[in-house]
Amino acid sequence: MKKLTTLLLPLALLSTNALAVVDVEMKVSKLPKKVSKAHQQIAAKLADSKCTYVVNPVSDIRQNKDAISWKVNATGVQQWFNTVHQNVVAPLLPETTKDIVVEVTPKLNMLYTYNEQLNINGMAVSTVGYSINGKPAGQYHVRGFNSDSNWANGDSEFVGSAEHAAQHMITRILEKLPEICNNAESA
């Protein structure tokens, strides 16, 4: 019995250490070229439209504001969204004033990552409420997705996948703006 206890105790300690959750801060890094190009195209469409756009920063309304996977917590998520809004979203919006004002308020419902085969996938889900000329007009849901190779199962890979999914979600929010404007014009 003594030999069995001697053997099982170190294994139990190893298995509990493997379940430890790590906190990793989300930091805004350089956007991928694919995202930057998409944003330039969106900016051109917004400049040509007949609406003024107000895009509020994404607000994190998740119940557990840190967890993004079974092993990684992403801290600084709200700060990350605020920085992306200030440095990426706001400069894309035309500063001209037009008769129709479209305002969107995105709320982050989910941000998580998961392993699938040899990849780490990230998913970001937002509910976006919008108003036209100050009157609530509806809401829509947006998902952002990312899939990267899982090279080392590292904590930063999980956070990176979550960041890329969130970037994709923001791009999809912006892509919807001209459609909202066109619907407001025809109403």
Tab-separated table of C-alpha atoms in Angstrom:
chain	number	residue	atom	x	y	z
A	1	MET	CA	0.000	0.000	0.000
A	2	LYS	CA	2.878	2.339	0.756
A	3	LYS	CA	4.282	1.950	-2.768
A	4	LEU	CA	0.902	2.717	-4.344
A	5	THR	CA	0.509	5.923	-2.266
A	6	THR	CA	4.049	6.974	-3.156
A	7	LEU	CA	3.251	6.528	-6.830
A	8	LEU	CA	-0.225	8.114	-6.870
A	9	LEU	CA	0.517	11.230	-4.800
A	10	PRO	CA	2.899	12.832	-7.358
A	11	LEU	CA	0.455	11.984	-10.172
A	12	ALA	CA	-2.395	13.668	-8.281
A	13	LEU	CA	-0.275	16.790	-7.781
A	14	LEU	CA	0.599	16.869	-11.482
A	15	SER	CA	-3.020	16.546	-12.540
A	16	THR	CA	-4.205	19.407	-10.295
A	17	ASN	CA	-1.444	21.676	-11.615
A	18	ALA	CA	-2.582	20.911	-15.157
A	19	LEU	CA	-6.043	22.256	-14.272
A	20	ALA	CA	-4.740	25.606	-13.036
A	21	VAL	CA	-6.311	28.545	-14.876
A	22	VAL	CA	-3.910	31.173	-16.189
A	23	ASP	CA	-4.676	34.904	-16.531
A	24	VAL	CA	-3.383	36.459	-19.753
A	25	GLU	CA	-4.004	40.100	-20.669
A	26	MET	CA	-5.517	40.947	-24.050
A	27	LYS	CA	-3.352	43.558	-25.751
A	28	VAL	CA	-4.116	45.243	-29.030
A	29	SER	CA	-1.525	44.199	-31.550
A	30	LYS	CA	-1.206	45.142	-35.184
A	31	LEU	CA	-4.283	44.147	-37.172
A	32	PRO	CA	-3.830	41.500	-39.838
A	33	LYS	CA	-3.596	42.889	-43.400
A	34	LYS	CA	-6.842	41.101	-44.295
A	35	VAL	CA	-8.721	43.027	-41.560
A	36	SER	CA	-7.103	46.362	-42.462
A	37	LYS	CA	-8.073	45.919	-46.117
A	38	ALA	CA	-11.663	45.064	-45.166
A	39	HIS	CA	-11.813	48.169	-42.964
A	40	GLN	CA	-10.599	50.392	-45.825
A	41	GLN	CA	-13.384	49.036	-48.038
A	42	ILE	CA	-15.945	49.618	-45.278
A	43	ALA	CA	-14.695	53.189	-44.747
A	44	ALA	CA	-15.196	53.927	-48.473
A	45	LYS	CA	-18.786	52.590	-48.345
A	46	LEU	CA	-19.566	54.618	-45.217
A	47	ALA	CA	-18.187	57.800	-46.797
A	48	ASP	CA	-20.402	57.304	-49.874
A	49	SER	CA	-23.605	56.636	-47.919
A	50	LYS	CA	-26.289	59.133	-46.997
A	51	CYS	CA	-26.064	58.574	-43.232
A	52	THR	CA	-24.091	59.799	-40.277
A	53	TYR	CA	-22.828	56.936	-38.136
A	54	VAL	CA	-22.378	56.728	-34.392
A	55	VAL	CA	-20.757	53.487	-33.275
A	56	ASN	CA	-20.525	53.038	-29.528
A	57	PRO	CA	-17.710	50.898	-28.079
A	58	VAL	CA	-18.500	47.232	-27.544
A	59	SER	CA	-19.570	46.719	-23.932
A	60	ASP	CA	-18.728	43.436	-22.240
A	61	ILE	CA	-21.937	42.090	-20.680
A	62	ARG	CA	-20.742	38.503	-20.169
A	63	GLN	CA	-21.443	36.992	-16.760
A	64	ASN	CA	-17.894	35.678	-16.383
A	65	LYS	CA	-15.861	38.535	-17.788
A	66	ASP	CA	-12.529	36.700	-17.675
A	67	ALA	CA	-12.869	33.084	-18.820
A	68	ILE	CA	-12.277	32.401	-22.515
A	69	SER	CA	-11.429	28.707	-22.244
A	70	TRP	CA	-11.148	25.912	-19.724
A	71	LYS	CA	-7.559	26.923	-18.972
A	72	VAL	CA	-7.157	30.622	-19.807
A	73	ASN	CA	-8.681	33.819	-18.477
A	74	ALA	CA	-8.350	36.885	-20.712
A	75	THR	CA	-8.062	39.994	-18.581
A	76	GLY	CA	-8.474	43.502	-19.956
A	77	VAL	CA	-11.193	42.579	-22.459
A	78	GLN	CA	-13.181	45.825	-22.009
A	79	GLN	CA	-10.001	47.898	-22.254
A	80	TRP	CA	-9.107	45.986	-25.427
A	81	PHE	CA	-12.482	46.858	-26.995
A	82	ASN	CA	-12.144	50.513	-25.921
A	83	THR	CA	-8.685	50.737	-27.512
A	84	VAL	CA	-9.840	49.087	-30.744
A	85	HIS	CA	-12.793	51.481	-30.855
A	86	GLN	CA	-10.583	54.525	-30.406
A	87	ASN	CA	-7.766	53.438	-32.750
A	88	VAL	CA	-9.622	51.441	-35.415
A	89	VAL	CA	-13.376	52.053	-35.477
A	90	ALA	CA	-13.593	55.807	-34.816
A	91	PRO	CA	-11.131	56.761	-37.598
A	92	LEU	CA	-13.203	54.758	-40.136
A	93	LEU	CA	-16.369	56.780	-39.524
A	94	PRO	CA	-16.964	59.814	-41.763
A	95	GLU	CA	-17.175	63.093	-39.870
A	96	THR	CA	-19.806	64.663	-42.104
A	97	THR	CA	-23.282	65.394	-40.771
A	98	LYS	CA	-26.194	64.039	-42.799
A	99	ASP	CA	-29.974	63.912	-42.308
A	100	ILE	CA	-30.124	60.264	-41.219
A	101	VAL	CA	-28.205	59.291	-38.077
A	102	VAL	CA	-27.605	55.584	-37.500
A	103	GLU	CA	-26.364	54.712	-34.008
A	104	VAL	CA	-25.291	51.201	-33.038
A	105	THR	CA	-24.620	49.851	-29.550
A	106	PRO	CA	-22.859	46.462	-29.573
A	107	LYS	CA	-22.875	44.238	-26.484
A	108	LEU	CA	-20.478	41.313	-26.151
A	109	ASN	CA	-22.478	38.240	-25.147
A	110	MET	CA	-19.789	35.571	-25.538
A	111	LEU	CA	-16.057	35.351	-26.108
A	112	TYR	CA	-14.528	31.913	-25.946
A	113	THR	CA	-11.954	29.609	-27.467
A	114	TYR	CA	-11.835	25.855	-27.905
A	115	ASN	CA	-9.601	23.170	-29.360
A	116	GLU	CA	-10.716	21.266	-32.420
A	117	GLN	CA	-8.342	18.739	-33.932
A	118	LEU	CA	-5.092	20.689	-34.449
A	119	ASN	CA	-6.640	24.156	-34.232
A	120	ILE	CA	-7.596	26.676	-31.604
A	121	ASN	CA	-10.877	28.317	-32.574
A	122	GLY	CA	-12.167	31.599	-31.233
A	123	MET	CA	-15.773	32.797	-31.191
A	124	ALA	CA	-17.127	36.242	-30.338
A	125	VAL	CA	-20.877	36.903	-30.260
A	126	SER	CA	-22.546	40.289	-29.977
A	127	THR	CA	-26.057	41.655	-29.900
A	128	VAL	CA	-26.145	45.016	-31.650
A	129	GLY	CA	-28.986	47.390	-30.940
A	130	TYR	CA	-29.461	50.243	-33.382
A	131	SER	CA	-31.472	53.411	-33.627
A	132	ILE	CA	-32.273	55.738	-36.502
A	133	ASN	CA	-32.480	59.437	-35.717
A	134	GLY	CA	-32.640	58.608	-32.011
A	135	LYS	CA	-35.545	56.154	-32.260
A	136	PRO	CA	-34.864	52.474	-31.477
A	137	ALA	CA	-35.170	50.571	-34.743
A	138	GLY	CA	-34.088	47.028	-33.928
A	139	GLN	CA	-31.225	44.735	-33.173
A	140	TYR	CA	-29.168	42.073	-34.877
A	141	HIS	CA	-26.658	39.426	-33.837
A	142	VAL	CA	-23.107	39.202	-35.084
A	143	ARG	CA	-20.574	36.414	-34.743
A	144	GLY	CA	-16.867	36.650	-35.257
A	145	PHE	CA	-14.849	33.502	-35.791
A	146	ASN	CA	-11.172	32.631	-35.986
A	147	SER	CA	-9.255	29.409	-36.448
A	148	ASP	CA	-5.494	29.182	-35.974
A	149	SER	CA	-3.109	26.264	-35.854
A	150	ASN	CA	-2.470	25.053	-32.330
A	151	TRP	CA	1.304	25.044	-32.319
A	152	ALA	CA	2.091	24.703	-28.633
A	153	ASN	CA	-1.280	24.810	-26.835
A	154	GLY	CA	0.062	28.011	-25.290
A	155	ASP	CA	-1.995	30.453	-23.286
A	156	SER	CA	-1.184	33.309	-25.662
A	157	GLU	CA	-2.517	31.235	-28.575
A	158	PHE	CA	-5.934	31.045	-26.886
A	159	VAL	CA	-5.934	34.801	-26.263
A	160	GLY	CA	-4.739	35.495	-29.811
A	161	SER	CA	-7.571	33.420	-31.238
A	162	ALA	CA	-10.079	35.315	-29.052
A	163	GLU	CA	-8.630	38.658	-30.228
A	164	HIS	CA	-8.902	37.659	-33.896
A	165	ALA	CA	-12.497	36.474	-33.390
A	166	ALA	CA	-13.337	39.809	-31.714
A	167	GLN	CA	-11.699	41.709	-34.598
A	168	HIS	CA	-13.800	39.695	-37.060
A	169	MET	CA	-16.938	40.468	-35.029
A	170	ILE	CA	-16.198	44.213	-35.120
A	171	THR	CA	-15.631	44.061	-38.878
A	172	ARG	CA	-19.008	42.349	-39.332
A	173	ILE	CA	-20.710	45.020	-37.174
A	174	LEU	CA	-19.249	47.728	-39.424
A	175	GLU	CA	-20.183	45.860	-42.627
A	176	LYS	CA	-23.856	45.965	-41.611
A	177	LEU	CA	-23.994	49.781	-41.307
A	178	PRO	CA	-24.611	50.600	-45.017
A	179	GLU	CA	-27.480	48.094	-45.118
A	180	ILE	CA	-29.086	49.760	-42.084
A	181	CYS	CA	-28.667	53.149	-43.779
A	182	ASN	CA	-30.235	51.901	-47.028
A	183	ASN	CA	-33.226	50.490	-45.118
A	184	ALA	CA	-33.635	53.790	-43.261
A	185	GLU	CA	-33.603	55.717	-46.551
A	186	SER	CA	-36.288	53.554	-48.104
A	187	ALA	CA	-38.559	53.704	-45.034
